[in-house]
C-alpha atoms as one frame of an Amber mdcrd trajectory, in Angstrom:
protein
   0.626  -3.068   7.111  -0.435  -5.407   9.839  -3.637  -6.646   8.292  -4.265
  -9.074   5.493  -5.437  -7.493   2.250  -9.080  -6.477   2.176 -11.030  -7.208
  -0.942 -11.942  -3.776  -2.307 -11.194  -0.074  -2.028 -12.900   2.664  -4.020
 -10.603   5.489  -5.158 -12.311   8.690  -6.326 -10.390  11.602  -7.806 -10.809
  13.748 -10.920  -7.039  13.954 -11.444  -6.019  10.848 -13.378  -2.255  11.245
 -12.933  -2.493  11.355  -9.151  -5.031   8.559  -9.099  -2.643   6.201 -10.879
   0.040   6.742  -8.248  -2.383   6.311  -5.375  -3.782   3.167  -6.990  -0.329
   1.586  -6.911  -0.033   2.369  -3.231  -3.484   0.982  -2.415  -2.825  -2.208
  -4.377  -0.419  -3.192  -1.589  -3.324  -3.277   0.877  -6.338  -4.306  -1.229
  -7.038  -7.076  -3.707  -9.061  -4.721  -5.903  -8.790  -0.967  -6.421 -11.725
   0.538  -8.318 -11.121   4.035  -9.644 -13.862   6.570 -10.377 -13.645  10.207
 -11.418 -16.961  11.794 -10.440 -19.535  11.982  -7.685 -22.199   9.881  -9.422
 -19.727   7.055 -10.054 -18.538   7.219  -6.454 -22.057   6.884  -5.063 -23.038
   4.158  -7.532 -19.805   2.241  -7.012 -20.050   2.378  -3.232 -23.571   0.956
  -3.253 -22.856  -1.659  -5.912 -19.398  -2.848  -4.780 -19.708  -2.443  -0.990
 -15.973  -1.685  -0.560 -14.384  -1.667   2.873 -12.813   1.764   2.331 -13.241
   4.727   0.002 -10.369   7.141  -0.593 -11.879  10.311  -1.993 -10.517  13.669
  -3.123 -12.206  16.450  -1.172 -12.632  18.368  -4.447 -14.403  15.511  -6.239
 -17.600  17.510  -6.758 -17.558  20.457  -9.147 -19.292  22.687  -6.588 -16.643
  22.025  -3.898 -19.269  21.200  -1.294 -19.293  18.166   0.965 -22.676  16.993
  -0.284 -21.070  13.914  -1.833 -19.741  12.884   1.579 -23.109  13.252   3.263
 -24.780  11.322   0.415 -22.153   8.596   0.699 -22.751   8.343   4.459 -26.518
   8.086   3.904 -26.169   5.325   1.302 -23.297   3.388   2.914 -23.191   4.177
   6.636 -20.625   1.459   7.404 -18.159   2.487   4.708 -14.848   3.873   5.974
 -14.003   7.115   4.161 -10.533   8.633   3.919 -10.608  12.138   2.446  -7.519
  13.448   0.662  -6.988  17.128  -0.055  -4.469  19.757  -1.083  -5.980  22.123
   1.495  -4.109  22.066   4.780  -6.255  24.543   6.676  -7.579  23.172   9.962
 -11.090  24.380   9.086 -11.089  22.217   5.943  -9.990  19.130   7.872 -12.593
  19.787  10.558 -15.380  20.279   8.003 -14.549  16.982   6.296 -14.477  15.074
   9.571 -17.717  16.689  10.762 -19.391  15.789   7.440 -18.552  12.128   7.994
 -14.963  11.396   6.956 -13.167   8.832   9.110  -9.710  10.209   8.269  -8.114
  13.130   6.438  -4.785  13.020   4.571  -3.049  15.851   2.784  -2.193  15.013
  -0.814   1.395  16.067  -0.298   1.663  13.382   2.425  -0.113  10.543   0.606
   3.073   8.513   0.162   3.800   8.508   3.883   0.382   8.802   5.545  -2.340
   7.231   3.369  -1.738   3.576   4.216  -1.466   4.424   7.911  -4.822   6.222
   7.730  -6.375   3.266   5.896  -5.002   0.891   8.541  -6.399   3.097  11.283
  -9.935   3.183   9.889  -9.867  -0.546   9.148  -8.665  -1.274  12.696 -11.466
   0.851  14.142 -13.979  -1.215  12.166 -12.388  -4.487  13.295 -12.546  -3.310
  16.919 -16.254  -2.494  16.548 -16.972  -5.943  15.081 -15.228  -7.723  17.955
 -17.199  -5.883  20.651 -19.943  -7.945  22.327
């Protein structure tokens, strides 16, 4: 990690066991990791907490649509969103990115790729802020 810790990340996943492991990883990069387990809590938390990044399971919503991602983009357009998923099909990755995700990480690669993806989206935001 090349950056200093940011203040807050929102972690959204219905699977508590996985969330605990990911939380430990994210605590190395953020002062605060807020965990939520459903779409309503994700949307409310994003608006209320104004985190720098949200790490969200693609399958957060019961209906398996990307409506939560579009709603999140509408409510918090500046929020950086990293989607994690067990689905490694290119069409799934493309759909998430087209719906507004800033990065996509496979769950099986979280240990090696999540922090790099978080760094990447944070760096892209820092670059935007430094532009005249």
